[in-house]
Structure formats: C-alpha cells, structure tokens
mmCIF file of C-alpha atoms in Angstrom:
data_model
loop_
_atom_site.group_PDB
_atom_site.id
_atom_site.type_symbol
_atom_site.label_atom_id
_atom_site.label_comp_id
_atom_site.label_asym_id
_atom_site.label_seq_id
_atom_site.Cartn_x
_atom_site.Cartn_y
_atom_site.Cartn_z
ATOM 1 C CA UNK A 57 -0.086 -0.128 0.042
ATOM 2 C CA UNK A 58 2.825 2.403 0.870
ATOM 3 C CA UNK A 59 4.416 1.503 -2.408
ATOM 4 C CA UNK A 60 1.181 2.580 -4.237
ATOM 5 C CA UNK A 61 1.109 6.072 -2.520
ATOM 6 C CA UNK A 62 4.696 6.578 -3.159
ATOM 7 C CA UNK A 63 3.924 5.861 -6.810
ATOM 8 C CA UNK A 64 1.173 8.185 -6.977
ATOM 9 C CA UNK A 65 3.158 10.672 -5.203
ATOM 10 C CA UNK A 66 5.838 10.487 -7.790
ATOM 11 C CA UNK A 67 3.065 10.501 -10.781
ATOM 12 C CA UNK A 68 1.378 13.725 -9.393
ATOM 13 C CA UNK A 69 4.662 15.782 -8.565
ATOM 14 C CA UNK A 70 6.196 14.827 -12.063
ATOM 15 C CA UNK A 71 2.867 15.801 -13.572
ATOM 16 C CA UNK A 72 2.572 18.960 -12.125
ATOM 17 C CA UNK A 73 6.124 19.919 -13.128
ATOM 18 C CA UNK A 74 5.788 18.799 -16.581
ATOM 19 C CA UNK A 75 2.463 20.761 -16.747
ATOM 20 C CA UNK A 76 4.329 23.893 -15.502
ATOM 21 C CA UNK A 77 6.933 23.412 -18.090
ATOM 22 C CA UNK A 78 4.457 23.141 -20.685
ATOM 23 C CA UNK A 79 2.623 26.127 -19.666
ATOM 24 C CA UNK A 80 5.768 28.308 -19.256
ATOM 25 C CA UNK A 81 6.487 27.235 -23.050
ATOM 26 C CA UNK A 82 3.177 28.151 -24.036
ATOM 27 C CA UNK A 83 3.670 31.488 -22.144
ATOM 28 C CA UNK A 84 6.735 31.986 -24.317
ATOM 29 C CA UNK A 85 5.046 31.226 -27.688
ATOM 30 C CA UNK A 86 1.976 33.455 -26.741
ATOM 31 C CA UNK A 87 4.324 36.292 -25.522
ATOM 32 C CA UNK A 88 5.836 35.967 -29.136
ATOM 33 C CA UNK A 89 2.689 36.615 -30.906
ATOM 34 C CA UNK A 90 2.103 40.240 -29.913
ATOM 35 C CA UNK A 91 3.724 42.908 -31.997
ATOM 36 C CA UNK A 92 6.837 44.484 -30.845
ATOM 37 C CA UNK A 93 9.673 46.969 -32.316
ATOM 38 C CA UNK A 94 13.209 45.901 -31.424
ATOM 39 C CA UNK A 95 16.129 48.214 -31.613
ATOM 40 C CA UNK A 96 19.446 46.663 -30.765
ATOM 41 C CA UNK A 97 19.122 45.357 -27.008
ATOM 42 C CA UNK A 98 16.074 47.842 -26.679
ATOM 43 C CA UNK A 99 12.366 46.396 -27.356
ATOM 44 C CA UNK A 100 8.866 47.997 -27.098
ATOM 45 C CA UNK A 101 6.184 45.531 -27.160
ATOM 46 C CA UNK A 102 2.808 45.163 -25.848
ATOM 47 C CA UNK A 103 1.924 42.921 -23.118
ATOM 48 C CA UNK A 104 0.303 39.650 -23.654
ATOM 49 C CA UNK A 105 -2.701 38.689 -21.353
ATOM 50 C CA UNK A 106 -2.687 35.071 -22.265
ATOM 51 C CA UNK A 107 1.435 34.846 -21.562
ATOM 52 C CA UNK A 108 0.737 36.465 -18.341
ATOM 53 C CA UNK A 109 -2.212 33.910 -17.182
ATOM 54 C CA UNK A 110 0.128 30.890 -18.636
ATOM 55 C CA UNK A 111 2.923 32.290 -16.697
ATOM 56 C CA UNK A 112 1.285 32.610 -13.361
ATOM 57 C CA UNK A 113 -0.055 29.177 -13.939
ATOM 58 C CA UNK A 114 3.274 27.481 -14.431
ATOM 59 C CA UNK A 115 4.878 29.429 -11.586
ATOM 60 C CA UNK A 116 1.910 28.173 -9.056
ATOM 61 C CA UNK A 117 2.285 24.667 -10.307
ATOM 62 C CA UNK A 118 5.997 25.061 -9.837
ATOM 63 C CA UNK A 119 5.788 26.039 -6.192
ATOM 64 C CA UNK A 120 2.927 23.300 -5.527
ATOM 65 C CA UNK A 121 5.223 20.679 -6.789
ATOM 66 C CA UNK A 122 8.036 21.586 -4.962
ATOM 67 C CA UNK A 123 5.813 22.101 -1.574
ATOM 68 C CA UNK A 124 4.254 18.423 -2.157
ATOM 69 C CA UNK A 125 7.842 17.127 -2.832
ATOM 70 C CA UNK A 126 9.279 18.502 0.266
ATOM 71 C CA UNK A 127 6.299 17.537 2.608
ATOM 72 C CA UNK A 128 6.313 13.830 1.057
ATOM 73 C CA UNK A 129 10.169 13.523 1.290
ATOM 74 C CA UNK A 130 10.417 15.099 4.562
ATOM 75 C CA UNK A 131 12.839 17.590 5.606
ATOM 76 C CA UNK A 132 15.986 16.539 7.518
ATOM 77 C CA UNK A 133 18.589 19.098 8.298
ATOM 78 C CA UNK A 134 21.979 17.842 9.747
ATOM 79 C CA UNK A 135 25.136 19.047 10.713
ATOM 80 C CA UNK A 136 28.457 18.565 8.630
ATOM 81 C CA UNK A 137 29.605 16.009 11.047
ATOM 82 C CA UNK A 138 26.188 14.043 10.713
ATOM 83 C CA UNK A 139 26.495 14.474 6.658
ATOM 84 C CA UNK A 140 29.934 13.072 6.597
ATOM 85 C CA UNK A 141 28.510 9.831 8.661
ATOM 86 C CA UNK A 142 25.364 9.631 6.909
ATOM 87 C CA UNK A 143 24.713 6.828 4.389
ATOM 88 C CA UNK A 144 25.037 7.213 0.868
ATOM 89 C CA UNK A 145 21.271 7.327 0.043
ATOM 90 C CA UNK A 146 21.131 9.991 2.826
ATOM 91 C CA UNK A 147 23.855 11.889 1.034
ATOM 92 C CA UNK A 148 22.172 11.494 -2.092
ATOM 93 C CA UNK A 149 19.063 12.501 -0.559
ATOM 94 C CA UNK A 150 20.416 15.764 0.687
ATOM 95 C CA UNK A 151 22.159 16.558 -2.770
ATOM 96 C CA UNK A 152 18.784 16.147 -4.636
ATOM 97 C CA UNK A 153 17.096 18.436 -2.057
ATOM 98 C CA UNK A 154 19.806 21.133 -2.582
ATOM 99 C CA UNK A 155 19.500 21.070 -6.246
ATOM 100 C CA UNK A 156 15.801 21.109 -5.978
ATOM 101 C CA UNK A 157 15.709 24.262 -4.108
ATOM 102 C CA UNK A 158 18.293 25.627 -6.692
ATOM 103 C CA UNK A 159 16.055 24.752 -9.342
ATOM 104 C CA UNK A 160 13.251 26.175 -7.982
ATOM 105 C CA UNK A 161 14.757 29.545 -7.365
ATOM 106 C CA UNK A 162 16.104 29.606 -10.793
ATOM 107 C CA UNK A 163 13.210 28.394 -12.328
ATOM 108 C CA UNK A 164 10.429 30.336 -10.286
ATOM 109 C CA UNK A 165 12.853 33.582 -10.847
ATOM 110 C CA UNK A 166 12.691 33.207 -14.650
ATOM 111 C CA UNK A 167 8.865 32.496 -14.743
ATOM 112 C CA UNK A 168 8.181 35.495 -12.491
ATOM 113 C CA UNK A 169 10.520 37.688 -14.770
ATOM 114 C CA UNK A 170 8.771 36.689 -17.755
ATOM 115 C CA UNK A 171 5.248 36.847 -16.334
ATOM 116 C CA UNK A 172 5.857 40.474 -15.020
ATOM 117 C CA UNK A 173 7.035 41.736 -18.539
ATOM 118 C CA UNK A 174 3.370 40.590 -19.630
ATOM 119 C CA UNK A 175 1.676 42.505 -17.214
ATOM 120 C CA UNK A 176 -0.825 45.037 -18.443
ATOM 121 C CA UNK A 177 0.700 47.935 -16.829
ATOM 122 C CA UNK A 178 4.244 47.084 -18.204
ATOM 123 C CA UNK A 179 3.613 48.265 -21.828
ATOM 124 C CA UNK A 180 7.011 50.174 -22.013
ATOM 125 C CA UNK A 181 10.240 49.804 -23.698
ATOM 126 C CA UNK A 182 13.338 48.340 -22.048
ATOM 127 C CA UNK A 183 15.985 45.579 -22.570
ATOM 128 C CA UNK A 184 14.695 42.422 -23.883
ATOM 129 C CA UNK A 185 13.437 39.765 -21.999
ATOM 130 C CA UNK A 186 13.706 36.895 -24.322
ATOM 131 C CA UNK A 187 13.427 33.316 -23.529
ATOM 132 C CA UNK A 188 12.769 33.874 -19.695
ATOM 133 C CA UNK A 189 9.530 31.810 -19.775
ATOM 134 C CA UNK A 190 10.485 28.838 -21.663
ATOM 135 C CA UNK A 191 13.965 28.654 -19.923
ATOM 136 C CA UNK A 192 11.853 28.826 -16.469
ATOM 137 C CA UNK A 193 9.620 25.947 -18.324
ATOM 138 C CA UNK A 194 12.703 23.694 -19.036
ATOM 139 C CA UNK A 195 13.887 24.167 -15.555
ATOM 140 C CA UNK A 196 10.470 22.653 -14.459
ATOM 141 C CA UNK A 197 11.278 19.607 -16.163
ATOM 142 C CA UNK A 198 14.487 19.301 -14.705
ATOM 143 C CA UNK A 199 13.181 20.093 -11.357
ATOM 144 C CA UNK A 200 10.588 17.149 -11.769
ATOM 145 C CA UNK A 201 13.579 14.571 -12.279
ATOM 146 C CA UNK A 202 15.122 15.844 -9.114
ATOM 147 C CA UNK A 203 12.102 15.787 -7.004
ATOM 148 C CA UNK A 204 11.411 12.308 -7.815
ATOM 149 C CA UNK A 205 15.112 11.678 -7.108
ATOM 150 C CA UNK A 206 14.777 13.324 -3.792
ATOM 151 C CA UNK A 207 11.562 11.596 -2.758
ATOM 152 C CA UNK A 208 13.032 8.061 -3.743
ATOM 153 C CA UNK A 209 16.237 8.550 -1.932
ATOM 154 C CA UNK A 210 14.671 10.056 1.030
ATOM 155 C CA UNK A 211 12.437 7.211 1.399
ATOM 156 C CA UNK A 212 15.168 4.868 1.117
ATOM 157 C CA UNK A 213 17.251 6.501 3.672
ATOM 158 C CA UNK A 214 14.361 6.727 6.128
ATOM 159 C CA UNK A 215 13.695 2.597 5.604
ATOM 160 C CA UNK A 216 17.387 1.910 6.579
#
C-alpha cells in the first residue's frame, strides 16, 4: 500500500512539474505573438494577457510541486559531521534536496520575470526579456527529475 502511495506521489509531482514546463513554453509562444519593435538591445512591445496567465499558472504549479515533494520527502537538516557519517542514500537525498531548491529558485525567478514583463501595466520599452518563460519551463522539467530523485532517496534513507 505504501508503495502505491509513493508511486502516486511521484506521478503527481512529475505531472505538476511537466504541466508547469509546458505552460511556461506556451507562455513564451503567446508572448512572441504580440507585436513588438526592437532596436539593438531595447525592445518596445505590448503585454500579452495570455502569456501572463500561462506564466502565473506555471509558477504556481512549480511552487506546489516543490512544496508537495518537500512534504512527502520530509525535511531533515543535519550538521556537517552527521552528513559525513550518513549513508550514501542519505547523502544523495540531501544533494537532490539542495539541487531541487536551486532549480526552484532559478525556475521560479525566470517565470516571474517573464510573467511580470507581460503584466498589463508594463507596456513600456526596455531591455529584451527573451526566452525567460521557456527557460523557466525547461527548469520545471529538470525540477521534476530531482524531485522524484529526492523522494526516492529520502524514502530509501528513511527505511534504512
């Protein structure tokens, strides 16, 4: 029974992350559909409401998937001495946890920057913000892999 819950949790986390990644890429496509004028590094463009909605949804799903992975995997903070004495699966679990947080920060940051550039009140000229949404979407896919890796290794370390 516990194995089925684990499989369901992994599928749910991966599904949320993949959906967030697809929404990030769709937001980039919607952003590219609006008219814009570009001169060297500066760009004037109208905001895309559709890209804004997709970006908010992608950022929300990434955040929810991260919270779910942390809650199900458990949080275990240990000292440097405990980390050196820990089993390899526990060390791998902590490495996945660290990388998962780095991917969350990077992916969420890129999605928020790309989303805010499509806010209705931001119809201004400035530096180009190309590919932030699609890069954030790609980081969502990578986040899915490390989330599952963290859940599996944390569960294995807990059962030892």
